[in-house]
Each structure stands twice: as structure tokens, then as C-alpha cells.
Tab-separated table of C-alpha atoms and ligand atoms in Angstrom:
chain	number	residue	atom	x	y	z
A	219	MET	CA	6.868	6.209	-0.786
A	220	SER	CA	3.849	5.426	-2.917
A	221	GLN	CA	1.016	3.539	-1.338
A	222	THR	CA	-3.028	2.943	-1.025
A	223	THR	CA	-6.618	1.183	0.208
A	224	SER	CA	-10.214	0.974	-0.677
A	225	ILE	CA	-12.559	-0.823	1.627
A	226	GLY	CA	-14.971	-2.254	-0.877
A	227	PRO	CA	-17.327	-5.129	-0.181
A	228	LEU	CA	-15.534	-6.891	2.631
A	229	PRO	CA	-14.882	-10.576	2.243
A	230	ALA	CA	-15.369	-12.795	5.265
A	231	ILE	CA	-11.806	-12.333	6.401
A	232	PHE	CA	-12.430	-8.641	6.908
A	233	LEU	CA	-15.470	-9.001	9.092
A	234	PRO	CA	-14.928	-6.307	11.679
A	235	GLU	CA	-15.344	-8.733	14.588
A	236	VAL	CA	-12.536	-10.879	13.253
A	237	PHE	CA	-10.249	-7.896	12.821
A	238	CYS	CA	-11.039	-6.338	16.166
A	239	CYS	CA	-10.714	-9.543	18.137
A	240	HIS	CA	-7.244	-10.238	16.826
A	241	ASP	CA	-5.530	-6.891	16.556
A	242	ASN	CA	-3.086	-7.976	19.302
A	243	GLY	CA	-3.073	-4.416	20.599
A	244	GLU	CA	-0.678	-3.488	17.792
A	245	LEU	CA	-0.560	0.161	16.899
A	246	LEU	CA	-1.822	0.961	13.444
A	247	SER	CA	-0.360	3.258	10.798
A	248	ILE	CA	-2.284	4.974	8.032
A	249	TYR	CA	-1.226	5.920	4.518
A	250	LEU	CA	-3.040	8.287	2.168
A	251	HIS	CA	-2.115	8.442	-1.505
A	252	VAL	CA	-2.946	11.827	-3.042
A	253	PRO	CA	-2.644	11.110	-6.770
A	254	PHE	CA	-2.115	14.615	-8.144
A	255	CYS	CA	0.957	16.484	-9.409
A	256	HIS	CA	1.276	19.701	-11.408
A	257	THR	CA	3.399	17.880	-14.004
A	258	ARG	CA	5.061	14.474	-14.214
A	259	CYS	CA	8.815	14.490	-13.617
A	260	SER	CA	10.829	12.679	-16.269
A	261	TYR	CA	11.868	9.824	-13.980
A	262	CYS	CA	8.609	9.260	-12.074
A	263	ASP	CA	6.469	6.128	-12.410
A	264	PHE	CA	4.131	6.681	-9.445
A	265	PHE	CA	0.397	6.500	-9.888
A	266	LEU	CA	-0.807	10.094	-10.405
A	267	VAL	CA	-2.651	12.436	-12.745
A	268	THR	CA	-1.619	15.952	-13.738
A	269	ARG	CA	-5.137	17.389	-14.118
A	270	LEU	CA	-6.377	18.857	-10.882
A	271	ASP	CA	-10.071	19.162	-11.791
A	272	HIS	CA	-10.941	16.025	-9.796
A	273	LEU	CA	-9.372	17.269	-6.578
A	274	ASP	CA	-12.644	18.055	-4.779
A	275	SER	CA	-14.302	14.850	-6.000
A	276	PHE	CA	-11.260	12.914	-4.839
A	277	PHE	CA	-11.746	14.168	-1.279
A	278	ILE	CA	-15.444	13.291	-1.401
A	279	ALA	CA	-14.549	9.743	-2.481
A	280	LEU	CA	-11.843	9.634	0.183
A	281	SER	CA	-14.403	10.498	2.861
A	282	ALA	CA	-16.604	7.664	1.621
A	283	GLU	CA	-13.676	5.244	1.688
A	284	THR	CA	-12.649	6.367	5.159
A	285	LEU	CA	-16.183	5.997	6.516
A	286	ALA	CA	-16.434	2.539	4.941
A	287	ALA	CA	-13.291	1.619	6.885
A	288	ALA	CA	-14.865	2.636	10.212
A	289	PRO	CA	-15.251	-0.978	11.423
A	290	LEU	CA	-11.551	-1.589	10.784
A	291	LEU	CA	-10.547	1.622	12.545
A	292	LYS	CA	-12.858	1.350	15.535
A	293	GLY	CA	-10.956	0.977	18.788
A	294	ARG	CA	-7.560	1.078	17.047
A	295	ARG	CA	-4.718	3.259	18.278
A	296	VAL	CA	-2.855	5.005	15.475
A	297	LYS	CA	0.844	5.842	15.786
A	298	ALA	CA	1.545	7.391	12.375
A	299	VAL	CA	-0.268	8.919	9.419
A	300	HIS	CA	1.670	9.456	6.211
A	301	ILE	CA	0.187	11.600	3.445
A	302	GLY	CA	2.089	10.854	0.248
A	303	GLY	CA	1.562	10.826	-3.459
A	304	GLY	CA	1.733	12.492	-5.848
A	305	THR	CA	2.145	15.909	-4.332
A	306	PRO	CA	-0.096	16.345	-1.277
A	307	SER	CA	1.274	19.853	-0.704
A	308	LEU	CA	-0.691	21.128	-3.712
A	309	VAL	CA	-3.940	20.292	-1.904
A	310	PRO	CA	-5.714	23.125	-0.030
A	311	VAL	CA	-4.949	22.656	3.665
A	312	ARG	CA	-8.651	22.748	4.584
A	313	LEU	CA	-9.235	19.496	2.631
A	314	LEU	CA	-6.367	17.729	4.398
A	315	ALA	CA	-7.512	19.061	7.774
A	316	ARG	CA	-11.079	17.869	7.166
A	317	TRP	CA	-9.883	14.357	6.311
A	318	LEU	CA	-7.624	14.211	9.370
A	319	ASP	CA	-10.581	15.279	11.523
A	320	LEU	CA	-12.736	12.536	10.031
A	321	LEU	CA	-10.018	9.941	10.506
A	322	SER	CA	-9.371	10.966	14.110
A	323	SER	CA	-13.099	10.622	14.848
A	324	LEU	CA	-12.967	6.947	13.793
A	325	CYS	CA	-9.894	5.797	15.730
A	326	THR	CA	-7.582	6.980	18.494
A	327	PHE	CA	-4.618	9.147	17.600
A	328	GLU	CA	-1.800	8.325	20.018
A	329	PRO	CA	-0.379	11.325	21.911
A	330	GLY	CA	2.759	12.568	20.156
A	331	MET	CA	2.009	10.534	17.033
A	332	GLU	CA	3.633	11.351	13.713
A	333	ILE	CA	1.566	12.978	10.978
A	334	ALA	CA	3.780	13.379	7.927
A	335	LEU	CA	3.154	15.149	4.647
A	336	GLU	CA	5.153	14.893	1.434
A	337	ALA	CA	5.682	18.340	-0.054
A	338	ASN	CA	7.391	20.109	-2.909
A	339	PRO	CA	9.172	23.416	-2.226
A	340	GLU	CA	7.229	25.371	-4.864
A	341	ASP	CA	3.935	24.762	-3.039
A	342	LEU	CA	5.073	26.141	0.299
A	343	ASP	CA	5.444	29.456	2.025
A	344	VAL	CA	5.445	30.329	5.708
A	345	PRO	CA	1.658	30.915	6.048
A	346	LYS	CA	0.906	27.579	4.353
A	347	MET	CA	3.387	25.770	6.586
A	348	GLN	CA	1.752	27.366	9.622
A	349	ASP	CA	-1.657	26.208	8.393
A	350	LEU	CA	-0.323	22.676	7.886
A	351	ARG	CA	1.069	22.703	11.413
A	352	VAL	CA	-2.294	23.824	12.787
A	353	ALA	CA	-3.953	21.015	10.805
A	354	GLY	CA	-1.752	18.560	12.718
A	355	ILE	CA	1.173	17.932	10.361
A	356	SER	CA	4.222	17.293	12.549
A	357	ARG	CA	6.701	15.999	9.985
A	358	LEU	CA	7.419	17.368	6.528
A	359	SER	CA	9.028	15.209	3.876
A	360	LEU	CA	10.410	17.686	1.386
A	361	GLY	CA	11.068	16.643	-2.206
A	362	ALA	CA	14.004	19.014	-2.650
A	363	GLN	CA	16.008	16.372	-4.616
A	364	SER	CA	18.971	18.733	-4.968
A	365	PHE	CA	20.174	22.158	-3.897
A	366	GLN	CA	21.776	22.803	-7.285
A	367	GLN	CA	20.014	24.313	-10.254
A	368	ARG	CA	21.731	22.215	-12.927
A	369	LYS	CA	20.524	18.998	-11.327
A	370	LEU	CA	17.014	20.316	-10.716
A	371	SER	CA	16.739	21.353	-14.371
A	372	ALA	CA	18.054	17.964	-15.540
A	373	LEU	CA	15.395	16.271	-13.392
A	374	GLY	CA	12.643	18.537	-14.726
A	375	ARG	CA	11.752	19.793	-11.253
A	376	ARG	CA	9.633	22.938	-10.955
A	377	HIS	CA	11.387	24.523	-7.984
A	378	THR	CA	14.690	26.373	-8.014
A	379	ALA	CA	17.782	25.637	-5.938
A	380	GLU	CA	17.182	28.828	-4.022
A	381	GLU	CA	13.618	27.768	-3.178
A	382	ALA	CA	14.894	24.360	-2.042
A	383	ARG	CA	17.319	25.992	0.412
A	384	GLU	CA	14.884	28.645	1.594
A	385	ILE	CA	11.964	26.276	2.205
A	386	THR	CA	14.208	23.693	3.879
A	387	SER	CA	15.418	26.321	6.277
A	388	LYS	CA	11.912	27.622	7.017
A	389	ALA	CA	10.400	24.138	7.339
A	390	LEU	CA	12.951	23.302	10.021
A	391	ARG	CA	11.397	25.995	12.161
A	392	ALA	CA	7.785	25.206	11.257
A	393	PHE	CA	7.613	21.449	11.980
A	394	ASP	CA	8.713	19.060	14.724
A	395	THR	CA	10.923	17.284	12.244
A	396	LEU	CA	11.926	17.431	8.619
A	397	SER	CA	13.088	14.937	6.040
A	398	VAL	CA	14.640	15.950	2.725
A	399	ASP	CA	14.872	13.743	-0.367
A	400	LEU	CA	18.099	13.929	-2.353
A	401	ILE	CA	18.800	12.222	-5.676
A	402	CYS	CA	22.245	11.235	-6.898
A	403	GLY	CA	23.319	9.876	-10.269
A	404	VAL	CA	21.541	12.508	-12.364
A	405	PRO	CA	22.720	12.648	-16.025
A	406	GLY	CA	25.994	14.542	-16.139
A	407	GLU	CA	26.466	14.522	-12.365
A	408	SER	CA	30.014	14.371	-11.084
A	409	PRO	CA	31.044	13.083	-7.645
A	410	GLU	CA	31.925	16.680	-6.718
A	411	GLU	CA	28.417	17.851	-7.580
A	412	TRP	CA	26.966	15.164	-5.329
A	413	GLN	CA	29.307	16.125	-2.527
A	414	ARG	CA	28.074	19.726	-2.787
A	415	ASP	CA	24.488	18.514	-2.307
A	416	LEU	CA	25.387	16.566	0.803
A	417	ARG	CA	27.352	19.503	2.189
A	418	ALA	CA	24.365	21.785	1.576
A	419	ALA	CA	22.044	19.421	3.462
A	420	LEU	CA	24.520	19.223	6.335
A	421	SER	CA	24.954	22.967	6.475
A	422	LEU	CA	21.179	23.329	6.730
A	423	ALA	CA	21.172	20.770	9.598
A	424	VAL	CA	18.445	18.614	8.061
A	425	PRO	CA	17.689	15.901	10.663
A	426	HIS	CA	16.554	13.185	8.208
A	427	LEU	CA	17.721	12.505	4.670
A	428	SER	CA	16.408	10.040	2.103
A	429	VAL	CA	19.056	9.398	-0.541
A	430	TYR	CA	18.027	7.828	-3.837
A	431	MET	CA	20.061	6.789	-6.837
A	432	LEU	CA	18.321	7.828	-10.029
A	433	SER	CA	17.155	4.876	-12.092
A	434	ALA	CA	15.362	4.687	-15.420
A	435	GLU	CA	12.030	3.096	-14.615
A	436	PRO	CA	10.090	1.444	-17.439
A	437	LYS	CA	7.788	3.688	-19.499
A	438	THR	CA	9.168	6.940	-18.086
A	439	LEU	CA	10.360	9.860	-20.169
A	440	LEU	CA	13.830	9.330	-18.745
A	441	GLU	CA	13.897	5.757	-20.023
A	442	ARG	CA	12.906	6.936	-23.513
A	443	ARG	CA	15.559	9.666	-23.506
A	444	ILE	CA	18.218	7.164	-22.533
A	445	ALA	CA	17.023	4.699	-25.204
A	446	ARG	CA	17.303	7.452	-27.844
A	447	GLY	CA	20.787	8.340	-26.681
A	448	HIS	CA	19.820	11.856	-25.575
A	449	VAL	CA	21.084	11.394	-22.019
A	450	SER	CA	22.854	8.745	-19.980
A	451	LEU	CA	23.138	7.957	-16.304
A	452	PRO	CA	26.503	7.771	-14.581
A	453	GLY	CA	27.875	4.222	-14.632
A	454	ASP	CA	27.282	1.731	-11.811
A	455	ALA	CA	30.750	2.331	-10.344
A	456	VAL	CA	30.147	6.104	-10.143
A	457	GLN	CA	26.703	5.619	-8.589
A	458	ALA	CA	28.125	3.140	-6.076
A	459	ALA	CA	30.871	5.628	-5.166
A	460	MET	CA	28.275	8.365	-4.655
A	461	TYR	CA	26.190	6.135	-2.416
A	462	SER	CA	29.240	5.031	-0.409
A	463	PHE	CA	30.301	8.644	-0.015
A	464	ALA	CA	26.831	9.493	1.359
A	465	ILE	CA	27.072	6.682	3.918
A	466	GLU	CA	30.559	7.685	5.058
A	467	THR	CA	29.772	11.391	5.204
A	468	LEU	CA	26.435	11.137	6.972
A	469	CYS	CA	27.452	8.437	9.457
A	470	SER	CA	30.537	10.452	10.383
A	471	ARG	CA	28.219	13.386	11.139
A	472	GLY	CA	26.007	11.460	13.563
A	473	TYR	CA	23.319	10.159	11.219
A	474	GLU	CA	22.117	6.611	11.695
A	475	HIS	CA	21.913	4.660	8.443
A	476	TYR	CA	18.741	2.856	9.468
A	477	GLU	CA	17.466	1.754	6.059
A	478	VAL	CA	19.022	1.340	2.619
A	479	SER	CA	18.104	4.890	1.563
A	480	ASN	CA	17.438	6.578	4.884
A	481	PHE	CA	19.601	8.428	7.387
A	482	ALA	CA	18.387	9.976	10.625
A	483	GLN	CA	19.711	11.991	13.488
A	484	PRO	CA	18.618	10.433	16.824
A	485	GLY	CA	14.859	10.668	17.278
A	486	HIS	CA	14.095	11.558	13.650
A	487	ARG	CA	13.413	8.204	11.973
A	488	SER	CA	10.218	7.951	9.922
A	489	ARG	CA	7.792	6.061	12.137
A	490	TYR	CA	5.420	5.265	9.284
A	491	ASN	CA	8.103	3.903	6.968
A	492	LEU	CA	9.644	1.887	9.772
A	493	ALA	CA	6.245	0.374	10.545
A	494	CYS	CA	5.971	-0.814	6.926
A	495	TRP	CA	9.493	-2.236	6.863
A	496	MET	CA	8.953	-3.955	10.220
A	497	ARG	CA	5.764	-5.553	8.916
A	498	GLU	CA	3.505	-3.774	11.353
A	499	PRO	CA	-0.102	-3.262	10.259
A	500	TYR	CA	-1.112	-0.285	8.158
A	501	LEU	CA	-4.188	0.773	6.239
A	502	GLY	CA	-3.869	2.624	2.944
A	503	PHE	CA	-6.425	5.016	1.460
A	504	GLY	CA	-6.660	6.428	-2.047
A	505	PRO	CA	-6.112	4.857	-5.472
A	506	SER	CA	-3.201	2.408	-5.683
A	507	ALA	CA	-2.669	2.419	-1.897
A	508	HIS	CA	-1.624	-0.783	-0.156
A	509	SER	CA	-2.613	-2.190	3.224
A	510	PHE	CA	-1.119	-4.844	5.465
A	511	ILE	CA	-3.478	-6.328	7.999
A	512	ARG	CA	-2.866	-9.044	10.561
A	513	THR	CA	-5.931	-10.900	11.784
A	514	GLY	CA	-5.001	-13.558	14.289
A	515	GLU	CA	-2.735	-16.012	12.475
A	516	LEU	CA	-3.463	-14.534	9.077
A	517	GLU	CA	-1.527	-11.808	7.297
A	518	VAL	CA	-3.250	-10.056	4.437
A	519	ARG	CA	-1.909	-7.644	1.853
A	520	ARG	CA	-4.337	-5.646	-0.197
A	521	ALA	CA	-3.937	-3.102	-2.977
A	522	ASN	CA	-6.456	-0.543	-4.172
A	523	SER	CA	-7.158	-0.182	-7.830
A	524	GLY	CA	-4.806	2.214	-9.601
A	525	SER	CA	-7.621	3.995	-11.417
A	526	LEU	CA	-8.772	7.430	-10.324
A	527	LEU	CA	-12.076	7.105	-12.173
A	528	ARG	CA	-12.901	3.838	-10.441
A	529	TYR	CA	-11.917	5.397	-7.140
A	530	LEU	CA	-14.194	8.377	-7.712
A	531	ALA	CA	-17.103	6.023	-8.333
A	532	GLY	CA	-16.969	5.042	-4.654
A	533	PRO	CA	-15.535	2.320	-2.433
A	534	PRO	CA	-17.238	-0.676	-4.096
A	535	ALA	CA	-15.959	0.351	-7.537
A	536	ALA	CA	-12.452	0.975	-6.231
A	537	ALA	CA	-12.288	-2.723	-5.450
A	538	SER	CA	-8.961	-3.891	-4.262
A	539	THR	CA	-7.002	-7.046	-4.801
A	540	GLU	CA	-5.958	-8.894	-1.715
A	541	GLU	CA	-4.077	-11.994	-0.766
A	542	VAL	CA	-3.510	-13.997	2.370
A	543	LEU	CA	0.226	-14.518	2.633
A	544	THR	CA	1.545	-18.065	2.605
A	545	GLU	CA	4.304	-19.197	4.977
A	546	GLU	CA	6.788	-18.918	2.121
A	547	GLU	CA	5.688	-15.377	1.257
A	548	ARG	CA	6.033	-14.307	4.889
A	549	PHE	CA	9.541	-15.775	4.949
A	550	VAL	CA	10.545	-13.922	1.779
A	551	GLU	CA	9.157	-10.611	3.065
A	552	LYS	CA	10.909	-10.969	6.394
A	553	VAL	CA	14.284	-11.647	4.750
A	554	PHE	CA	14.030	-8.725	2.307
A	555	LEU	CA	12.698	-6.209	4.817
A	556	THR	CA	14.905	-7.160	7.766
A	557	LEU	CA	18.018	-6.814	5.626
A	558	ARG	CA	16.877	-3.406	4.349
A	559	ILE	CA	16.543	-1.995	7.854
A	560	ASN	CA	19.638	-3.845	9.059
A	561	GLN	CA	18.075	-5.065	12.269
A	562	GLY	CA	19.965	-8.336	12.202
A	563	LEU	CA	18.569	-11.361	10.413
A	564	ASP	CA	18.646	-14.465	12.595
A	565	VAL	CA	20.806	-17.184	10.996
A	566	GLU	CA	18.740	-19.896	12.715
A	567	PHE	CA	15.597	-18.484	11.145
A	568	LEU	CA	17.263	-18.887	7.738
A	569	ARG	CA	18.650	-22.310	8.541
A	570	LYS	CA	15.138	-23.663	9.046
A	571	HIS	CA	14.523	-22.882	5.370
A	572	ASP	CA	17.890	-24.161	4.140
A	573	LYS	CA	16.688	-27.097	2.077
A	574	LEU	CA	20.111	-28.577	1.373
A	575	GLY	CA	21.564	-28.008	4.824
A	576	GLN	CA	24.987	-26.862	3.622
A	577	SER	CA	24.182	-24.115	1.129
A	578	LEU	CA	23.491	-21.397	3.708
A	579	SER	CA	26.908	-21.716	5.358
A	580	GLY	CA	28.639	-21.562	1.977
A	581	LEU	CA	26.648	-18.490	1.018
A	582	LEU	CA	27.407	-16.686	4.261
A	583	ASP	CA	31.126	-17.438	3.835
A	584	LEU	CA	30.963	-15.957	0.345
A	585	PHE	CA	29.203	-12.797	1.556
A	586	LEU	CA	31.714	-12.440	4.400
A	587	ALA	CA	34.602	-12.759	1.953
A	588	LYS	CA	33.069	-10.039	-0.235
A	589	GLU	CA	32.635	-7.862	2.876
A	590	TRP	CA	28.925	-7.542	2.211
A	591	ILE	CA	27.838	-8.751	5.658
A	592	LEU	CA	28.912	-8.990	9.281
A	593	LEU	CA	27.910	-11.837	11.589
A	594	GLU	CA	27.278	-10.882	15.199
A	595	ASP	CA	25.576	-13.022	17.854
A	596	GLY	CA	24.137	-15.317	15.225
A	597	ARG	CA	22.646	-12.480	13.210
A	598	ILE	CA	23.447	-11.077	9.775
A	599	TYR	CA	23.992	-7.353	9.289
A	600	LEU	CA	24.829	-5.644	6.006
A	601	THR	CA	27.987	-3.557	5.805
A	602	GLY	CA	27.802	-0.091	4.233
A	603	TYR	CA	29.140	-1.677	1.045
A	604	GLY	CA	26.696	-4.580	1.418
A	605	PHE	CA	23.723	-2.198	1.342
A	606	LEU	CA	24.484	-1.737	-2.344
A	607	PHE	CA	23.633	-5.393	-2.860
A	608	ALA	CA	20.806	-5.714	-0.340
A	609	ASP	CA	18.253	-7.109	-2.775
A	610	HIS	CA	20.752	-9.467	-4.383
A	611	ILE	CA	21.809	-10.793	-0.977
A	612	ALA	CA	18.187	-11.273	0.078
A	613	GLN	CA	17.416	-13.056	-3.192
A	614	GLU	CA	20.307	-15.454	-2.665
A	615	LEU	CA	19.305	-16.116	0.942
A	616	ILE	CA	15.739	-17.019	0.081
A	617	SER	CA	16.944	-19.349	-2.683
A	618	VAL	CA	18.992	-21.670	-0.490
B	106	SF4	S1	6.596	15.631	-7.936
B	106	SF4	FE1	7.159	13.579	-7.132
B	106	SF4	S2	5.306	12.315	-7.403
B	106	SF4	FE2	5.052	14.175	-8.679
B	106	SF4	S3	5.779	13.583	-10.713
B	106	SF4	FE3	7.541	14.509	-9.646
B	106	SF4	S4	8.597	12.759	-8.653
B	106	SF4	FE4	6.547	12.042	-9.250
């Protein structure tokens, strides 16, 4: 997940007294966006740079941003910290540890909280994993993407299949929990190749898997290669079959399909990601990070500037954009996010927004006929097949 926050000059809505008086006792989550990678993968459109010479300055600016957020953090209990990017595992552990120490001095870390770090296999060995554990990292999110060399080469990844297997196995012993990212639908990938990846993850007993279908995002190298006819992605039907196979395989092996792309053994869900999907408050740090803050009746989303140079100039220069959500925007978010995590979307909640009165019933009948949804106790749940159309279904539901 890519995310961020800069606490620049605070507008009236962010006066600390306002925030503190109306935090409702909700636990807070924190995101840090580390915008550095060794190289850019062909399919990646995240905000990052591939020159590492600003790494130390970045952590100086991050300290300034974190200190500027002290009024927002004061008295808050934090349930999850997620360090993403970019590739946070390329950062010296001492810099991450120092930031975590600073953060923990400004708020209260809940006992047993989750501190997760996104990592690439090529950056890790046992001593580094031990150091990360000592620094407080409890959950590793490993960007393995595949356990097969052909796929890794097609994706332009720097690690080998052997490293992916070896580090996965060692990380299982080093951290409380482990998540592994897998990509399907790589150019030239057959259903059998995808099945081998899933079998490898199962044989390694990975407790959490994030499964993504490769897509050609605008302005990426992959998009240009496809446009020039150099490569092509498997067709929609093949990708859908791969995704369906993942759902069937993982659910039959005890994984809970708790979000469109995420599967967890009991007790291994991502607490930070769930907080975002459940619209709980979180603060983001680093360039391009987002925050979601609830102050009394108001809900505010803010985004940091996606410029490293502005970020390095200090919190005021890294000014963020922010908006107070309207009733309609809250409704749209709730529909999209609740469907993604399949927690059951209340039909009555939708009916209140059904302008024509009849259109919602007709739409639900259509979705039932297509076997995209189930209706239970007045709530809508997506079927495994329906997850493929989650955004389309949400879009239709908010349009009635
Ligand atoms: S390692 Fe991850 S964040 Fe970095 S370029 Fe590759 S996909 Fe993007």
C-alpha cells in the first residue's frame, strides 16, 4: 500500500484542542512512506526515487514532520504502524529505530500493537531481520511477488526465486507474523505457473498472502511495452480464472478471504490495512502519504505533496491538500470500502440513498442473478466471483 502526511501550517480545523477533544477514544494507526527503491520495477507507479543520496536528509525531514505532529499525537493510543514505500527494507535499521523511538515518545503504543515493514528479499539476511525485530518490527510484508525465476525476470525484480523462498522461510521464524505479496497475470504466465506459485506459498506455510493481478498502470514501462507490442498480459478470462483459483485454493486451506486481494490465516490479518478500509483514523508521514482524521462530526482526508524536494524543505513546504468530506463522499467511501472487506453492506443504508425508490431492488436482483452477491439478514456480501466486480458493483450501487 502506498500512503503519506505532512503537518504544515495547521488550519483551524486541525487545532490540537479540537482534535484531542473529539478523538472518541478511537485507536490511531500510523503510516510512513519511505520513497526510495534501488530501481523502478516495470509495472510500478508508486511515488519513489531511485537515488539514495537523500536518505539521511529524508529522515531529518521526517523527524521534523513527526515533531510538528506532536499536538495531533499527544494522548493518542496507537494500534498499528505500517512502514511502506518504496522499499523501507533498504533503509539502515538504526534510522527506522530512531524514528520509531521518536514516534513512541509522542503517543502511546498499545501493548501487542502491530509494527509492519514492507521489505524486498534482496535486502534481508538473518542479522538484519534480527535487528529489525529488536527495533520493534513485528510483521514483515515481503514483496516476493513470485517463487519462480521466469516470472521474477519478466517483472524486472532484483531478487531470485531461491532468495524469495529462503527469506520467506527465515522471516517466518524471525517475526510474529509474515505477509507475502504474489502477482498473477504476468506476461506469458499460464494457469499452471500460477498454481505453482500458490503451492509454493502453501508449502512454506505463509500465514498471510496478498494476491494482485498485474495491470498496466499509466506511464509505466510495462504500459509502454504493451503499447509497442513487445509484451501482452493474459486476457481478462485467464486473469479471472487465476484469481478464482486463488480464492478456491486458499479458502479450502483455511485462509479467510477478508479483502479483495488479501487472505489470512486466523489472527494474521493486517491491522493497519483493515483500519484504513474500515475508515478508522490514521496519520500518514512522508511525501505523498495520506491521512484520515475524524474530529467530532467532521471527517477530513489529507494528502502530502508528492515531491521529495518539497518534503526535504521541511513541514511547511511539504504542504498537504486536505478536504472535509461531504455526506455524499462519506456514503461513497462506505459503499466502496465495505464491499471490499465484505463485512456486509446494510441494504437499508443504501435504500436511504435510493433516489428513485425502485432502482435498488432491481439492481440487487440483477446482481443476485449474476451470482455476484449474497443477501443475508438484510446485508449484501460479495461472492468469490463477485469480488472480481467489486468496484463495478459499488459504482452501480452509489448511482441508484
Ligand atoms: S520494489 Fe516495489 S515500490 Fe519499488 S519499484 Fe518495485 S514495485 Fe515499486
